[in-house]
Amino acid sequence: MPVAARPPETTEDPPVRRLYRSADGRMLGGVARGLAGHLGLPVVWVRLTFLGLFLADGPLCVLLYAAFWIAVPLGIGGRSTEPRTVFATTPDGRRRLRRPDRGQVVALVALLAGAAVFVGTVDLGGEANRYVWPTLLVGVGVVLVWRQADNARRARWSDSGRRKRLFQLARGLAGVALVGMGLTVFLVVRGSAAQLGTALTAAIAVLAGMALLAGPWLVRMSQDLSEERTMRIRAQERAEVAAHVHDSVLHTLTLIQRNAEDPAEVRRLARAQERELRNWLYRPEGTGKDEAEEPETLAEAVKRAAAEVEDKHGVPLEVVVVGDCPLDEGLAAQMQAAREAMVNAAKYGGVGGAVQVYAEVDGRTVFVSVRDRGPGFDLDAVPADRMGVRESIIGRMRRHGGTARVRSAPGDGTEVELEMDRAQEADG
Amino acid sequence: MTETGGPVDGQAGGPAGGQAGGPAGGVPEQRRVRVVLVDDHRMFRTGVQAEIGRTEETGVEVVGEAADVDQAVTVITATRPEVVLLDVHLPGGGGVEVLRRCAPLMAAAESPVRFLALSVSDAAEDVIGVIRGGARGYVTKTITGADLVDSVFRVQEGDAVFSPRLAGFVLDAFASTDAPPVDEDLDRLTQREREVLRLIARGYAYKEIAKQLFISVKTVESHVSAVLRKLQLSNRHELTRWATARRLV
């Protein structure tokens, strides 16, 4: 009887249905469920067929099942899965907690029945006894270890393996122990107890020798594997970043072509894109912060404010930051004042070219200057609307214990200087 | 954020030095300078050539172009220009490699070749790297044609060209260490130098800095040149370390 003859794969329908073992709702190796999924039959039928085969010709059926188990890769629900969808469907992350489905219950009952029949048919007395029990022990142990290996394989694409690592390890060890016990029993009953010592010594010697020979190689292989895995993850992240950047660059270029008649808009688009690109390039780990995130440090806050003003008013702002420190309440107020100054500079002084923004953390003092090269104005003849803005800059700084100076002269641009002491904390 | 080259000068739109570099005496005769362009982007070379290469108007004569390190060294050696516009990122080792291999030409007593670095990158390590390599200044490629022409002439005269961003980097580099300096004179900025750099970073032109600090424009220039020398000669490991670390911090 041919073993594990796979049904020929049909290639008519585009998504090729390949034979996979099912990790979901399986009893042993998931062979029956996988087959059922593949053939489109209820899983109970397949299980009953296996059971029938088992009763008819136990060893052969077990062989068949084992062959399937070893040869057929683990998949989901008997269907080939795209790697991408794997993350969306976390298969049986809570396998232990889930209520067993009816098929599983039926299968369990059938299994128990089969076991009962098996125990009934095989004479457990006398000669056979000496072989049957060790064999069973070994069998159960092997099954345990194999399931463990399956789980390790599944852990690659579901995180169920990580959380129950200890339990799984225990299971694997139990399997190994069972196999060992079975083999020992074999030895003992085959030979006599007298030879146990020598047999054990020999076995241990052989095992130790194998461990010595294969150990380093195995360790190195596992190290290489994990290294390769991290490399792959990193490469994937890089590729994602690149894809994101390329995408947004392409978008911008398209928009620029569309808005070719509107130089201001073109400039704005190009500048925004340039900023984003620089963010991706010169940010740690190459992951630009999302625009939605609140800035946490002074440098970030200054750059963010300038970027927003730049986008809104279409005037370039050049930002230079020396040093950096975490934001506190006073500095947040200073940032608001600085932003106000930037808006002013862009609105009234943008005609003179780029607005120069400079921020410096010098010990406990934070200094910000915003300078435009616009027409400037006479401080003593300030129009009312600018007076209001000046109040929101000077007044705000004063309320928070800082100072603000506005210097301007007609034809000489305007400069706003803001100074604020950092909150008294331990760090310098 | 944008980055202009030299600080914009009020009405004239010229860079920081203003007309300070012009020859003394009433009518300025037509200045001339021989320039080599080194950049691996042909489009950019063409653009710069179109913007500043009209010799009759600008006084800049582009005598050669190169697209990689080997070519650059060959062309510079053959043409002996006064100023080289050098891209920081180049195939074959980058602008730093060109500077390394042209060191003898830079040090020549007779008509030394001077370098002005150009880049789209504003990664601190790149900028500080080319300055330490011997470039007399650093501007980004968004600089206007007029500012670029002016920067070229200032480099030709042996002055340093500091963009606000470069000034910021330098302040950062010299401030960001608590380690005792190896060489007191070289590894520290004087108070005056610091003030000058701060004003450059704030967008002041040299003339404005001079006015602000009650010193002459010449003095401002000598302060900037002193800072440049310190950058190039300082044996503080922190400088390079700082530049590298900035990428990661």
CSV table of N, CA and C in Angstrom, one decimal, chain B residues 65-187:
chain,number,residue,atom,x,y,z
B,65,GLU,N,35.1,70.3,-15.0
B,65,GLU,CA,34.0,69.6,-14.2
B,65,GLU,C,34.5,68.2,-14.0
B,66,ALA,N,34.0,67.6,-12.9
B,66,ALA,CA,34.3,66.2,-12.6
B,66,ALA,C,33.1,65.6,-11.9
B,67,ALA,N,33.0,64.3,-12.1
B,67,ALA,CA,31.8,63.6,-11.5
B,67,ALA,C,32.2,62.5,-10.5
B,68,ASP,N,33.5,62.2,-10.3
B,68,ASP,CA,33.9,61.3,-9.2
B,68,ASP,C,35.3,61.7,-8.7
B,69,VAL,N,35.7,61.0,-7.7
B,69,VAL,CA,37.0,61.4,-7.0
B,69,VAL,C,38.2,61.4,-7.9
B,70,ASP,N,38.4,60.3,-8.7
B,70,ASP,CA,39.5,60.2,-9.6
B,70,ASP,C,39.5,61.3,-10.6
B,71,GLN,N,38.4,61.5,-11.2
B,71,GLN,CA,38.3,62.6,-12.2
B,71,GLN,C,38.6,63.9,-11.6
B,72,ALA,N,38.0,64.1,-10.4
B,72,ALA,CA,38.2,65.4,-9.7
B,72,ALA,C,39.7,65.7,-9.5
B,73,VAL,N,40.4,64.7,-9.0
B,73,VAL,CA,41.9,64.9,-8.7
B,73,VAL,C,42.6,65.2,-10.0
B,74,THR,N,42.3,64.5,-11.1
B,74,THR,CA,42.9,64.7,-12.4
B,74,THR,C,42.6,66.1,-12.9
B,75,VAL,N,41.4,66.5,-12.9
B,75,VAL,CA,41.0,67.8,-13.5
B,75,VAL,C,41.6,68.9,-12.6
B,76,ILE,N,41.5,68.8,-11.3
B,76,ILE,CA,42.1,69.9,-10.4
B,76,ILE,C,43.6,70.0,-10.6
B,77,THR,N,44.2,68.9,-10.7
B,77,THR,CA,45.7,68.9,-10.9
B,77,THR,C,46.0,69.6,-12.3
B,78,ALA,N,45.2,69.2,-13.3
B,78,ALA,CA,45.5,69.7,-14.6
B,78,ALA,C,45.2,71.2,-14.8
B,79,THR,N,44.1,71.7,-14.2
B,79,THR,CA,43.7,73.1,-14.4
B,79,THR,C,44.1,74.1,-13.3
B,80,ARG,N,44.5,73.5,-12.2
B,80,ARG,CA,44.9,74.4,-11.1
B,80,ARG,C,44.0,75.6,-10.9
B,81,PRO,N,42.7,75.3,-10.6
B,81,PRO,CA,41.7,76.4,-10.4
B,81,PRO,C,42.0,77.1,-9.0
B,82,GLU,N,41.4,78.3,-8.8
B,82,GLU,CA,41.6,79.0,-7.6
B,82,GLU,C,40.6,78.4,-6.5
B,83,VAL,N,39.4,78.1,-7.0
B,83,VAL,CA,38.4,77.6,-6.1
B,83,VAL,C,37.8,76.3,-6.7
B,84,VAL,N,37.6,75.3,-5.8
B,84,VAL,CA,36.8,74.1,-6.3
B,84,VAL,C,35.5,74.0,-5.5
B,85,LEU,N,34.4,73.9,-6.3
B,85,LEU,CA,33.1,73.7,-5.6
B,85,LEU,C,33.0,72.2,-5.5
B,86,LEU,N,33.0,71.7,-4.3
B,86,LEU,CA,33.1,70.3,-4.0
B,86,LEU,C,31.9,69.7,-3.4
B,87,ASP,N,31.3,68.7,-4.0
B,87,ASP,CA,30.1,68.0,-3.5
B,87,ASP,C,30.6,67.1,-2.3
B,88,VAL,N,29.9,67.0,-1.3
B,88,VAL,CA,30.3,66.2,-0.1
B,88,VAL,C,30.2,64.7,-0.4
B,89,HIS,N,29.1,64.4,-1.1
B,89,HIS,CA,28.9,63.0,-1.4
B,89,HIS,C,29.3,62.7,-2.8
B,90,LEU,N,30.3,61.9,-3.0
B,90,LEU,CA,30.9,61.6,-4.3
B,90,LEU,C,31.2,60.1,-4.4
B,91,PRO,N,30.9,59.5,-5.6
B,91,PRO,CA,31.4,58.1,-5.7
B,91,PRO,C,32.9,58.0,-5.7
B,92,GLY,N,33.4,57.0,-5.0
B,92,GLY,CA,34.9,56.9,-4.9
B,92,GLY,C,35.5,57.4,-3.6
B,93,GLY,N,34.7,57.7,-2.6
B,93,GLY,CA,35.3,58.1,-1.3
B,93,GLY,C,34.8,59.4,-0.8
B,94,GLY,N,33.9,60.1,-1.6
B,94,GLY,CA,33.4,61.3,-1.1
B,94,GLY,C,34.3,62.5,-1.2
B,95,GLY,N,33.8,63.7,-0.9
B,95,GLY,CA,34.6,64.9,-1.0
B,95,GLY,C,35.8,64.9,-0.1
B,96,VAL,N,35.7,64.2,1.0
B,96,VAL,CA,36.9,64.1,1.9
B,96,VAL,C,38.1,63.5,1.2
B,97,GLU,N,37.8,62.5,0.4
B,97,GLU,CA,38.9,61.8,-0.3
B,97,GLU,C,39.6,62.7,-1.3
B,98,VAL,N,38.7,63.5,-2.0
B,98,VAL,CA,39.3,64.5,-2.9
B,98,VAL,C,40.2,65.5,-2.1
B,99,LEU,N,39.8,65.9,-1.0
B,99,LEU,CA,40.6,66.9,-0.2
B,99,LEU,C,41.9,66.2,0.2
B,100,ARG,N,41.8,64.9,0.6
B,100,ARG,CA,43.0,64.2,1.1
B,100,ARG,C,44.0,64.2,0.0
B,101,ARG,N,43.5,63.8,-1.2
B,101,ARG,CA,44.5,63.7,-2.3
B,101,ARG,C,44.9,65.0,-2.9
B,102,CYS,N,44.2,66.0,-2.6
B,102,CYS,CA,44.7,67.3,-3.2
B,102,CYS,C,45.4,68.2,-2.1
B,103,ALA,N,45.7,67.5,-1.0
B,103,ALA,CA,46.3,68.3,0.1
B,103,ALA,C,47.6,69.1,-0.3
B,104,PRO,N,48.5,68.5,-1.2
B,104,PRO,CA,49.6,69.3,-1.6
B,104,PRO,C,49.2,70.6,-2.3
B,105,LEU,N,48.2,70.5,-3.2
B,105,LEU,CA,47.8,71.6,-3.9
B,105,LEU,C,47.2,72.7,-3.0
B,106,MET,N,46.5,72.3,-1.9
B,106,MET,CA,46.0,73.2,-1.0
B,106,MET,C,47.1,73.9,-0.2
B,107,ALA,N,48.2,73.2,0.1
B,107,ALA,CA,49.2,73.8,0.9
B,107,ALA,C,50.2,74.6,0.1
B,108,ALA,N,50.1,74.6,-1.3
B,108,ALA,CA,51.0,75.2,-2.1
B,108,ALA,C,51.2,76.7,-1.8
B,109,ALA,N,52.4,77.2,-1.7
B,109,ALA,CA,52.6,78.6,-1.4
B,109,ALA,C,52.2,79.5,-2.6
B,110,GLU,N,52.4,79.0,-3.8
B,110,GLU,CA,52.0,79.8,-5.0
B,110,GLU,C,50.6,79.4,-5.4
B,111,SER,N,49.7,80.3,-5.4
B,111,SER,CA,48.3,80.2,-5.8
B,111,SER,C,47.7,78.8,-5.3
B,112,PRO,N,47.5,78.7,-4.1
B,112,PRO,CA,46.9,77.5,-3.5
B,112,PRO,C,45.4,77.2,-4.0
B,113,VAL,N,45.1,76.0,-4.2
B,113,VAL,CA,43.7,75.6,-4.6
B,113,VAL,C,42.8,75.6,-3.3
B,114,ARG,N,41.7,76.3,-3.3
B,114,ARG,CA,40.9,76.4,-2.1
B,114,ARG,C,39.5,75.7,-2.4
B,115,PHE,N,39.0,75.1,-1.4
B,115,PHE,CA,37.8,74.3,-1.6
B,115,PHE,C,36.6,74.9,-0.9
B,116,LEU,N,35.4,74.9,-1.5
B,116,LEU,CA,34.2,75.3,-0.9
B,116,LEU,C,33.2,74.1,-1.0
B,117,ALA,N,32.8,73.5,0.1
B,117,ALA,CA,31.9,72.3,0.1
B,117,ALA,C,30.5,72.7,-0.1
B,118,LEU,N,29.8,71.9,-1.0
B,118,LEU,CA,28.4,72.0,-1.3
B,118,LEU,C,27.7,70.7,-1.0
B,119,SER,N,26.5,70.8,-0.5
B,119,SER,CA,25.9,69.5,-0.2
B,119,SER,C,24.4,69.7,0.0
B,120,VAL,N,23.6,68.7,-0.2
B,120,VAL,CA,22.2,68.7,0.1
B,120,VAL,C,22.0,68.1,1.5
B,121,SER,N,23.0,67.4,2.0
B,121,SER,CA,22.9,66.8,3.3
B,121,SER,C,23.2,67.8,4.4
B,122,ASP,N,22.5,67.7,5.5
B,122,ASP,CA,23.0,68.5,6.6
B,122,ASP,C,23.3,67.6,7.8
B,123,ALA,N,23.9,66.4,7.5
B,123,ALA,CA,24.3,65.6,8.6
B,123,ALA,C,25.6,66.2,9.1
B,124,ALA,N,25.6,66.4,10.4
B,124,ALA,CA,26.8,67.0,11.1
B,124,ALA,C,28.1,66.4,10.7
B,125,GLU,N,28.1,65.1,10.7
B,125,GLU,CA,29.4,64.4,10.4
B,125,GLU,C,29.9,64.7,9.1
B,126,ASP,N,29.0,64.8,8.1
B,126,ASP,CA,29.5,65.2,6.7
B,126,ASP,C,30.1,66.6,6.7
B,127,VAL,N,29.4,67.5,7.3
B,127,VAL,CA,29.8,68.9,7.3
B,127,VAL,C,31.1,69.1,8.0
B,128,ILE,N,31.2,68.6,9.2
B,128,ILE,CA,32.4,68.8,10.0
B,128,ILE,C,33.5,68.0,9.3
B,129,GLY,N,33.2,66.9,8.7
B,129,GLY,CA,34.2,66.0,8.0
B,129,GLY,C,34.9,66.8,6.9
B,130,VAL,N,34.2,67.5,6.1
B,130,VAL,CA,34.8,68.2,5.0
B,130,VAL,C,35.6,69.4,5.5
B,131,ILE,N,35.1,70.0,6.5
B,131,ILE,CA,35.8,71.2,7.0
B,131,ILE,C,37.1,70.7,7.6
B,132,ARG,N,37.1,69.6,8.4
B,132,ARG,CA,38.3,69.1,8.9
B,132,ARG,C,39.2,68.6,7.8
B,133,GLY,N,38.6,68.3,6.7
B,133,GLY,CA,39.4,67.8,5.6
B,133,GLY,C,40.1,69.0,4.9
B,134,GLY,N,39.7,70.2,5.2
B,134,GLY,CA,40.4,71.3,4.6
B,134,GLY,C,39.6,72.3,3.8
B,135,ALA,N,38.3,72.0,3.7
B,135,ALA,CA,37.4,72.9,2.9
B,135,ALA,C,37.4,74.3,3.7
B,136,ARG,N,37.3,75.4,2.9
B,136,ARG,CA,37.3,76.7,3.6
B,136,ARG,C,35.9,77.2,3.9
B,137,GLY,N,34.9,76.3,3.7
B,137,GLY,CA,33.5,76.7,4.0
B,137,GLY,C,32.5,75.6,3.5
B,138,TYR,N,31.3,75.9,3.9
B,138,TYR,CA,30.3,74.9,3.5
B,138,TYR,C,28.9,75.6,3.3
B,139,VAL,N,28.4,75.4,2.1
B,139,VAL,CA,27.0,75.9,1.8
B,139,VAL,C,26.2,74.8,1.3
B,140,THR,N,24.9,74.9,1.4
B,140,THR,CA,24.0,73.9,0.8
B,140,THR,C,23.6,74.3,-0.6
B,141,LYS,N,23.1,73.3,-1.3
B,141,LYS,CA,22.8,73.5,-2.7
B,141,LYS,C,21.5,74.3,-2.9
B,142,THR,N,20.8,74.7,-1.9
B,142,THR,CA,19.7,75.6,-2.1
B,142,THR,C,20.1,77.0,-2.1
B,143,ILE,N,21.4,77.3,-2.0
B,143,ILE,CA,21.9,78.7,-2.0
B,143,ILE,C,21.6,79.3,-3.4
B,144,THR,N,21.4,80.6,-3.3
B,144,THR,CA,21.1,81.3,-4.6
B,144,THR,C,22.3,81.6,-5.4
B,145,GLY,N,22.2,81.8,-6.7
B,145,GLY,CA,23.3,82.0,-7.5
B,145,GLY,C,24.2,83.1,-7.0
B,146,ALA,N,23.6,84.3,-6.7
B,146,ALA,CA,24.3,85.4,-6.3
B,146,ALA,C,25.1,85.1,-5.0
B,147,ASP,N,24.5,84.5,-4.1
B,147,ASP,CA,25.2,84.1,-2.8
B,147,ASP,C,26.4,83.2,-3.1
B,148,LEU,N,26.2,82.3,-4.0
B,148,LEU,CA,27.2,81.3,-4.3
B,148,LEU,C,28.4,82.0,-5.0
B,149,VAL,N,28.1,82.9,-5.9
B,149,VAL,CA,29.2,83.7,-6.5
B,149,VAL,C,30.0,84.4,-5.5
B,150,ASP,N,29.3,85.1,-4.6
B,150,ASP,CA,30.0,85.8,-3.5
B,150,ASP,C,30.8,84.9,-2.6
B,151,SER,N,30.2,83.8,-2.3
B,151,SER,CA,31.0,82.8,-1.4
B,151,SER,C,32.2,82.4,-2.1
B,152,VAL,N,32.2,82.1,-3.4
B,152,VAL,CA,33.3,81.7,-4.2
B,152,VAL,C,34.4,82.8,-4.1
B,153,PHE,N,34.0,84.0,-4.3
B,153,PHE,CA,35.1,85.1,-4.2
B,153,PHE,C,35.7,85.2,-2.8
B,154,ARG,N,34.8,85.0,-1.8
B,154,ARG,CA,35.3,85.1,-0.4
B,154,ARG,C,36.3,83.9,-0.2
B,155,VAL,N,36.0,82.8,-0.7
B,155,VAL,CA,37.0,81.6,-0.5
B,155,VAL,C,38.3,81.9,-1.2
B,156,GLN,N,38.1,82.5,-2.4
B,156,GLN,CA,39.3,82.8,-3.2
B,156,GLN,C,40.2,83.8,-2.5
B,157,GLU,N,39.6,84.7,-1.7
B,157,GLU,CA,40.5,85.6,-0.9
B,157,GLU,C,41.0,85.0,0.4
B,158,GLY,N,40.7,83.7,0.6
B,158,GLY,CA,41.2,83.1,1.8
B,158,GLY,C,40.3,83.2,3.0
B,159,ASP,N,39.1,83.8,2.8
B,159,ASP,CA,38.2,83.8,4.0
B,159,ASP,C,37.4,82.5,4.1
B,160,ALA,N,36.8,82.4,5.2
B,160,ALA,CA,35.9,81.2,5.5
B,160,ALA,C,34.5,81.6,5.2
B,161,VAL,N,33.7,80.6,4.7
B,161,VAL,CA,32.3,80.9,4.4
B,161,VAL,C,31.5,80.0,5.4
B,162,PHE,N,30.9,80.6,6.3
B,162,PHE,CA,30.1,79.8,7.3
B,162,PHE,C,28.6,80.1,7.1
B,163,SER,N,27.9,79.0,6.8
B,163,SER,CA,26.4,79.2,6.8
B,163,SER,C,25.9,79.1,8.2
B,164,PRO,N,24.7,79.6,8.4
B,164,PRO,CA,24.2,79.6,9.8
B,164,PRO,C,24.2,78.2,10.4
B,165,ARG,N,23.9,77.2,9.5
B,165,ARG,CA,23.8,75.8,10.0
B,165,ARG,C,25.2,75.3,10.4
B,166,LEU,N,26.2,75.7,9.6
B,166,LEU,CA,27.6,75.2,10.0
B,166,LEU,C,28.0,75.9,11.3
B,167,ALA,N,27.6,77.2,11.5
B,167,ALA,CA,28.0,77.8,12.7
B,167,ALA,C,27.3,77.1,13.9
B,168,GLY,N,26.1,76.7,13.7
B,168,GLY,CA,25.4,75.9,14.7
B,168,GLY,C,26.1,74.6,15.1
B,169,PHE,N,26.5,73.9,14.0
B,169,PHE,CA,27.2,72.6,14.2
B,169,PHE,C,28.5,72.9,15.0
B,170,VAL,N,29.2,73.9,14.7
B,170,VAL,CA,30.5,74.2,15.3
B,170,VAL,C,30.3,74.5,16.8
B,171,LEU,N,29.3,75.3,17.0
B,171,LEU,CA,29.0,75.7,18.4
B,171,LEU,C,28.7,74.4,19.2
B,172,ASP,N,27.9,73.6,18.6
B,172,ASP,CA,27.5,72.3,19.2
B,172,ASP,C,28.7,71.5,19.5
B,173,ALA,N,29.6,71.4,18.5
B,173,ALA,CA,30.7,70.5,18.6
B,173,ALA,C,31.7,70.9,19.7
B,174,PHE,N,31.9,72.2,19.8
B,174,PHE,CA,32.8,72.7,20.8
B,174,PHE,C,32.2,72.8,22.2
B,175,ALA,N,30.9,72.8,22.3
B,175,ALA,CA,30.3,72.9,23.6
B,175,ALA,C,30.0,71.6,24.2
B,176,SER,N,29.9,70.6,23.4
B,176,SER,CA,29.3,69.3,23.9
B,176,SER,C,30.2,68.4,24.5
B,177,THR,N,31.2,68.9,25.2
B,177,THR,CA,32.1,68.0,25.9
B,177,THR,C,32.6,68.6,27.2
B,178,ASP,N,32.7,67.7,28.2
B,178,ASP,CA,33.3,68.1,29.4
B,178,ASP,C,34.7,67.7,29.6
B,179,ALA,N,35.2,67.0,28.6
B,179,ALA,CA,36.6,66.5,28.7
B,179,ALA,C,37.5,67.6,28.7
B,180,PRO,N,38.6,67.5,29.5
B,180,PRO,CA,39.6,68.6,29.5
B,180,PRO,C,40.2,68.7,28.1
B,181,PRO,N,40.4,69.9,27.6
B,181,PRO,CA,41.0,70.0,26.3
B,181,PRO,C,42.5,69.6,26.2
B,182,VAL,N,42.8,69.0,25.1
B,182,VAL,CA,44.2,68.5,25.0
B,182,VAL,C,45.1,69.7,24.8
B,183,ASP,N,44.7,70.6,24.0
B,183,ASP,CA,45.4,71.8,23.7
B,183,ASP,C,44.5,73.0,23.9
B,184,GLU,N,44.8,73.7,25.0
B,184,GLU,CA,43.9,74.8,25.4
B,184,GLU,C,43.6,75.8,24.3
B,185,ASP,N,44.6,76.1,23.5
B,185,ASP,CA,44.4,77.1,22.5
B,185,ASP,C,43.6,76.7,21.3
B,186,LEU,N,43.7,75.4,21.0
B,186,LEU,CA,43.0,74.9,19.8
B,186,LEU,C,41.7,74.3,20.1
B,187,ASP,N,41.5,73.7,21.4
B,187,ASP,CA,40.3,72.9,21.6
B,187,ASP,C,39.2,73.7,22.3
